[in-house]
Coordinates of C-alpha atoms in Angstrom, one line a residue:
M1 CA -6.6 -1.8 -68.7
S2 CA -9.3 0.7 -68.1
K3 CA -9.9 3.1 -65.4
T4 CA -12.8 1.1 -64.1
K5 CA -11.1 -2.3 -63.6
K6 CA -7.4 -0.3 -62.7
I7 CA -10.2 1.5 -59.8
I8 CA -11.3 -2.5 -58.8
I9 CA -7.9 -3.8 -57.9
I10 CA -7.3 -0.8 -56.6
A11 CA -9.4 -0.8 -54.9
V12 CA -10.1 -5.4 -53.5
I13 CA -5.3 -4.7 -53.0
A14 CA -6.2 -2.1 -50.4
V15 CA -8.9 -3.7 -48.4
L16 CA -6.6 -7.3 -48.7
I17 CA -3.5 -5.1 -47.3
S18 CA -6.6 -3.8 -44.4
A19 CA -7.6 -7.3 -43.7
A20 CA -3.5 -8.4 -43.2
L21 CA -3.3 -5.2 -41.4
Y22 CA -6.0 -6.5 -39.3
F23 CA -5.0 -9.9 -38.3
I24 CA -1.6 -9.2 -37.9
I25 CA -0.9 -6.0 -36.1
L26 CA -4.4 -5.4 -35.3
H27 CA -6.2 -8.4 -34.1
P28 CA -4.0 -10.0 -31.7
R29 CA -3.7 -6.6 -29.3
I30 CA -7.4 -6.2 -29.6
K31 CA -8.0 -9.8 -28.3
T32 CA -4.8 -8.9 -25.8
Y33 CA -6.8 -6.0 -24.5
S34 CA -10.1 -8.2 -24.4
M35 CA -8.7 -10.7 -21.9
I36 CA -6.8 -8.2 -19.8
T37 CA -10.8 -5.8 -20.3
A38 CA -11.8 -9.2 -19.2
I39 CA -10.1 -9.7 -16.3
Y40 CA -10.4 -6.7 -14.4
D41 CA -14.3 -7.1 -15.0
E42 CA -13.9 -10.2 -13.6
F43 CA -12.7 -8.6 -10.4
G44 CA -14.8 -5.7 -9.7
G45 CA -13.5 -3.8 -12.8
N46 CA -11.0 -2.0 -10.1
Y47 CA -8.6 -1.3 -12.5
D48 CA -6.2 0.1 -9.3
I49 CA -4.0 -2.9 -8.7
G50 CA -1.0 -0.4 -6.0
E51 CA 2.2 -0.4 -6.3
P52 CA 4.9 -3.7 -6.7
I53 CA 6.2 -5.3 -4.9
I54 CA 9.5 -4.6 -3.5
E55 CA 12.4 -6.6 -1.5
Y56 CA 12.4 -7.1 1.9
D57 CA 14.7 -4.8 4.3
H58 CA 14.0 -5.6 7.6
S59 CA 16.1 -9.5 7.5
S60 CA 18.8 -8.0 10.0
V61 CA 15.8 -8.2 13.1
T62 CA 15.7 -10.3 15.0
D63 CA 14.5 -11.9 19.1
E64 CA 16.2 -14.0 21.2
S65 CA 13.1 -15.6 22.7
L66 CA 11.8 -17.2 19.8
V67 CA 10.6 -20.6 21.2
M68 CA 12.3 -22.6 17.9
T69 CA 9.8 -25.3 17.6
D70 CA 9.6 -27.9 14.8
F71 CA 6.6 -28.3 12.7
G72 CA 7.5 -30.6 10.9
T73 CA 9.1 -30.0 7.0
F74 CA 10.3 -26.2 8.6
S75 CA 10.8 -24.5 12.0
L76 CA 9.8 -21.4 13.1
G77 CA 10.3 -19.0 16.3
V78 CA 7.7 -18.7 18.8
P79 CA 7.1 -16.2 21.2
S80 CA 7.0 -17.5 24.6
D81 CA 3.7 -16.3 25.6
W82 CA 1.8 -17.4 22.8
E83 CA 0.4 -21.1 22.9
N84 CA -0.6 -23.8 20.4
Q85 CA -4.2 -23.5 20.3
S86 CA -5.3 -26.0 17.2
K87 CA -8.3 -27.4 17.0
E88 CA -8.3 -31.3 16.7
D89 CA -9.9 -31.6 13.4
S90 CA -8.3 -28.7 11.6
E91 CA -5.7 -28.7 9.1
F92 CA -4.3 -25.6 10.2
T93 CA -1.4 -25.0 13.1
I94 CA -3.0 -22.4 15.3
Y95 CA -0.6 -19.7 18.1
R96 CA -2.5 -17.1 20.3
T97 CA -1.5 -14.9 22.9
I98 CA -2.1 -17.4 26.6
G99 CA -5.3 -16.3 27.5
T100 CA -6.8 -16.1 24.1
V101 CA -9.1 -17.9 21.5
A102 CA -9.5 -18.6 18.4
E103 CA -9.1 -15.5 15.7
S104 CA -12.6 -16.7 15.1
D105 CA -13.9 -16.7 18.1
G106 CA -13.1 -13.0 18.1
D107 CA -9.6 -13.1 19.2
D108 CA -8.5 -9.0 19.7
G109 CA -4.7 -10.8 21.0
E110 CA -1.9 -11.6 19.4
G111 CA -1.9 -14.9 17.3
M112 CA -1.0 -16.9 13.9
V113 CA -2.6 -18.9 11.6
F114 CA -0.7 -21.3 9.5
N115 CA -0.8 -24.9 7.8
P116 CA 2.9 -26.6 8.0
A117 CA 1.1 -29.5 4.6
G118 CA 1.7 -27.2 2.2
T119 CA 0.3 -26.5 -1.2
D120 CA 1.6 -27.9 -4.7
N121 CA 0.5 -24.8 -7.0
S122 CA 2.6 -25.9 -10.5
Y123 CA -0.3 -25.8 -11.6
I124 CA -0.2 -21.9 -11.8
V125 CA 3.0 -21.8 -13.8
I126 CA 1.8 -21.0 -17.8
L127 CA 4.3 -22.7 -19.7
N128 CA 2.9 -26.0 -17.1
N129 CA -0.5 -25.0 -18.7
E130 CA -2.0 -26.6 -21.4
E131 CA -3.8 -23.6 -22.9
P132 CA -6.0 -24.1 -26.1
D133 CA -6.7 -20.9 -27.1
L134 CA -2.1 -20.6 -26.4
S135 CA -0.2 -21.4 -30.3
A136 CA 3.2 -22.1 -30.6
G137 CA 3.7 -18.7 -32.0
E138 CA 1.6 -17.1 -29.2
L139 CA 3.2 -18.8 -26.7
K140 CA 7.5 -17.2 -28.6
H141 CA 5.5 -13.7 -28.1
L142 CA 4.8 -14.2 -24.0
K143 CA 8.5 -15.9 -24.1
K144 CA 9.8 -12.4 -25.4
G145 CA 7.4 -10.2 -23.8
F146 CA 8.4 -11.6 -20.5
E147 CA 11.9 -11.3 -21.6
R148 CA 11.3 -7.5 -22.0
L149 CA 9.6 -6.6 -19.5
G150 CA 12.7 -7.5 -17.5
Y151 CA 10.9 -10.2 -15.0
G152 CA 12.1 -13.6 -17.2
M153 CA 9.5 -16.4 -18.1
P154 CA 9.2 -17.8 -14.9
D155 CA 9.1 -21.2 -14.9
S156 CA 7.5 -21.6 -11.0
A157 CA 4.7 -20.9 -8.7
Y158 CA 7.0 -18.8 -6.7
A159 CA 8.0 -16.7 -9.6
T160 CA 4.5 -17.2 -11.7
L161 CA 3.4 -14.8 -7.8
K162 CA 6.4 -12.6 -7.9
C163 CA 6.5 -11.2 -11.3
A164 CA 2.6 -10.9 -11.0
Y165 CA 3.2 -8.7 -7.5
L166 CA 6.3 -7.0 -10.1
L167 CA 3.8 -5.7 -12.4
T168 CA 3.3 -1.8 -12.8
P169 CA 0.6 -0.5 -14.9
E170 CA 2.9 1.2 -17.9
D171 CA 3.5 -2.8 -18.3
Y172 CA 1.0 -1.7 -20.8
N173 CA 1.1 -1.0 -23.9
F174 CA -1.4 -1.8 -26.6
L175 CA 1.3 -0.9 -29.2
K176 CA 3.7 -3.2 -28.0
Y177 CA 1.7 -6.4 -28.5
D178 CA 4.6 -9.3 -27.4
E179 CA 4.5 -7.0 -23.7
S180 CA 1.1 -6.9 -23.2
L181 CA 0.3 -10.5 -24.1
A182 CA 2.9 -11.2 -21.1
Y183 CA 1.1 -8.8 -18.6
A184 CA -2.6 -10.1 -20.2
H185 CA -1.2 -13.9 -18.9
I186 CA 0.0 -13.1 -15.2
L187 CA -2.3 -10.0 -14.0
A188 CA -5.1 -12.2 -13.0
Y189 CA -2.8 -13.1 -9.8
R190 CA -2.3 -9.7 -9.3
A191 CA -5.1 -8.3 -9.9
G192 CA -7.1 -10.9 -7.6
S193 CA -4.5 -11.4 -5.7
L194 CA -5.1 -10.4 -1.3
Y195 CA -0.6 -8.8 -1.5
Y196 CA -1.7 -5.8 -1.8
S197 CA 0.4 -2.6 -2.1
N198 CA -0.2 0.8 -1.6
G199 CA 3.2 2.2 0.0
S200 CA 1.7 3.5 2.8
T201 CA -0.6 0.9 5.0
D202 CA 0.2 -1.8 3.2
Q203 CA 3.1 -3.1 1.8
T204 CA 4.1 -6.1 -0.1
Y205 CA 7.7 -8.0 0.0
Y206 CA 9.5 -10.3 -1.7
Y207 CA 12.3 -12.1 1.1
E208 CA 14.8 -14.5 -0.8
T209 CA 17.6 -15.5 0.8
N210 CA 19.8 -19.0 0.4
D211 CA 16.8 -21.1 2.1
K212 CA 13.7 -19.3 1.8
Y213 CA 12.0 -17.2 -0.3
V214 CA 9.0 -15.3 1.4
L215 CA 5.7 -13.3 -0.1
I216 CA 5.0 -11.2 2.7
C217 CA 2.1 -8.6 2.5
E218 CA 2.2 -6.1 5.9
K219 CA -1.1 -4.1 6.4
Y220 CA -1.6 -1.3 9.0
R221 CA -5.3 -0.8 10.3
P222 CA -4.7 2.4 13.3
D223 CA -8.3 2.8 13.0
Y224 CA -9.4 -0.5 12.5
D225 CA -6.9 -2.5 15.2
G226 CA -4.2 -0.2 15.6
K227 CA -3.0 -3.4 14.8
Y228 CA -0.1 -5.0 12.3
H229 CA -1.7 -8.1 9.9
F230 CA 0.4 -10.2 8.2
M231 CA -0.4 -12.6 5.1
M232 CA 2.9 -14.9 3.8
E233 CA 3.4 -17.3 1.4
F234 CA 7.1 -18.7 1.8
Y235 CA 8.3 -22.0 -0.4
D236 CA 12.1 -23.8 -0.1
P237 CA 14.4 -23.1 -2.6
D238 CA 14.3 -26.6 -4.1
D239 CA 10.9 -26.8 -4.0
L240 CA 9.7 -23.5 -5.6
N241 CA 6.5 -24.9 -6.2
T242 CA 4.9 -26.4 -3.3
G243 CA 4.2 -22.9 -0.9
S244 CA 2.6 -22.6 3.1
T245 CA 0.4 -20.2 4.1
F246 CA 1.2 -18.2 7.6
S247 CA -1.3 -15.3 8.9
M248 CA 0.2 -13.1 12.0
T249 CA -1.3 -10.2 14.2
V250 CA 0.6 -8.4 16.6
D251 CA 0.9 -5.4 18.5
D252 CA 4.4 -4.7 17.3
K253 CA 5.6 -5.3 13.7
E254 CA 9.4 -6.1 14.7
T255 CA 8.1 -9.5 16.4
A256 CA 7.0 -9.9 12.9
Y257 CA 10.0 -9.4 11.2
A258 CA 11.8 -11.7 13.9
I259 CA 9.4 -14.3 13.4
I260 CA 9.6 -14.3 9.3
N261 CA 13.2 -14.4 9.7
S262 CA 13.2 -17.7 12.5
L263 CA 12.4 -19.5 9.4
T264 CA 14.2 -22.2 8.0
F265 CA 13.7 -25.6 6.5
N266 CA 14.7 -28.5 8.1
E267 CA 16.7 -30.7 5.8

C-alpha cells in the first residue's frame, strides 16, 4: 500500500473517530447546555437561583387563640381578629384584620389569601409529559441523573417542585451528562419560581408530616413594610398532584408558623 493511501486511510479514520466522539460525547452535552442557557434567558438571564430549600423547623409553634375553620377539603386556624372579606365573584378566600380592606385596595394590615379548590399540577411531572425530544435513551439517562444527584426521579407535582427547590449550582457539570440532563429538565421550576431563598431575608422550606406536605417561602421586607410575607403551596399526602396556594402577611412570623402548623386535611 502506498504511503499516500495510508495517509488517506488514517485521515478518514481520524475523522470518523472525531465524529463519533462528537455525537456520542460532546453533542449531548452541548444540547443540554443549550437547554439550560435557554431557560436562564427565558427568565431574564439571571443565573442566581438562590439557596436550596431547607427543612421547616418551626413545627412546634402553636396558638390556642386561633379559630379552626373548615374550608371543605382542609381546615385552618384563623386569628380571632381576622374576618372573611371575600368577594362573591372571587375564587379566592380572603381574610383580613377586622376593619381593614382587601390587599388589592391598599390594605396595610395582616391577612391571608388562598384558593380552597386546589389545582391539578400533574402536568409538571416529567413522566407524565409527552416530550418528542426525549428519547427512550435520554429518559434512561434522565432517571440515572436524578438518582445520582440524590433526589430520585420525581413522580408527583410535589416531588417535582421540591426537587427543583433543592437544586444547587453545583448540580450542573458539563462533563457529567446524566446529572446535567436532570438539572436541565427541572431547572425551569426553580429559575422561574417566586420561592426564592437568599438565606437571610428570604427563606424557603419544605414541611412534611403524616397529614400534610407544604412548600413555604418566607420573606421579610424591613425597608418596605416591616412585615413578614409568606407564600405556600400545600398537598394532601394522599394526592401529591393537587396543590392549594396560600399567601399571608403578618406582623409576627410566629403567628404565621402557628397558622401553617394548624393546617389539616379533612377526611
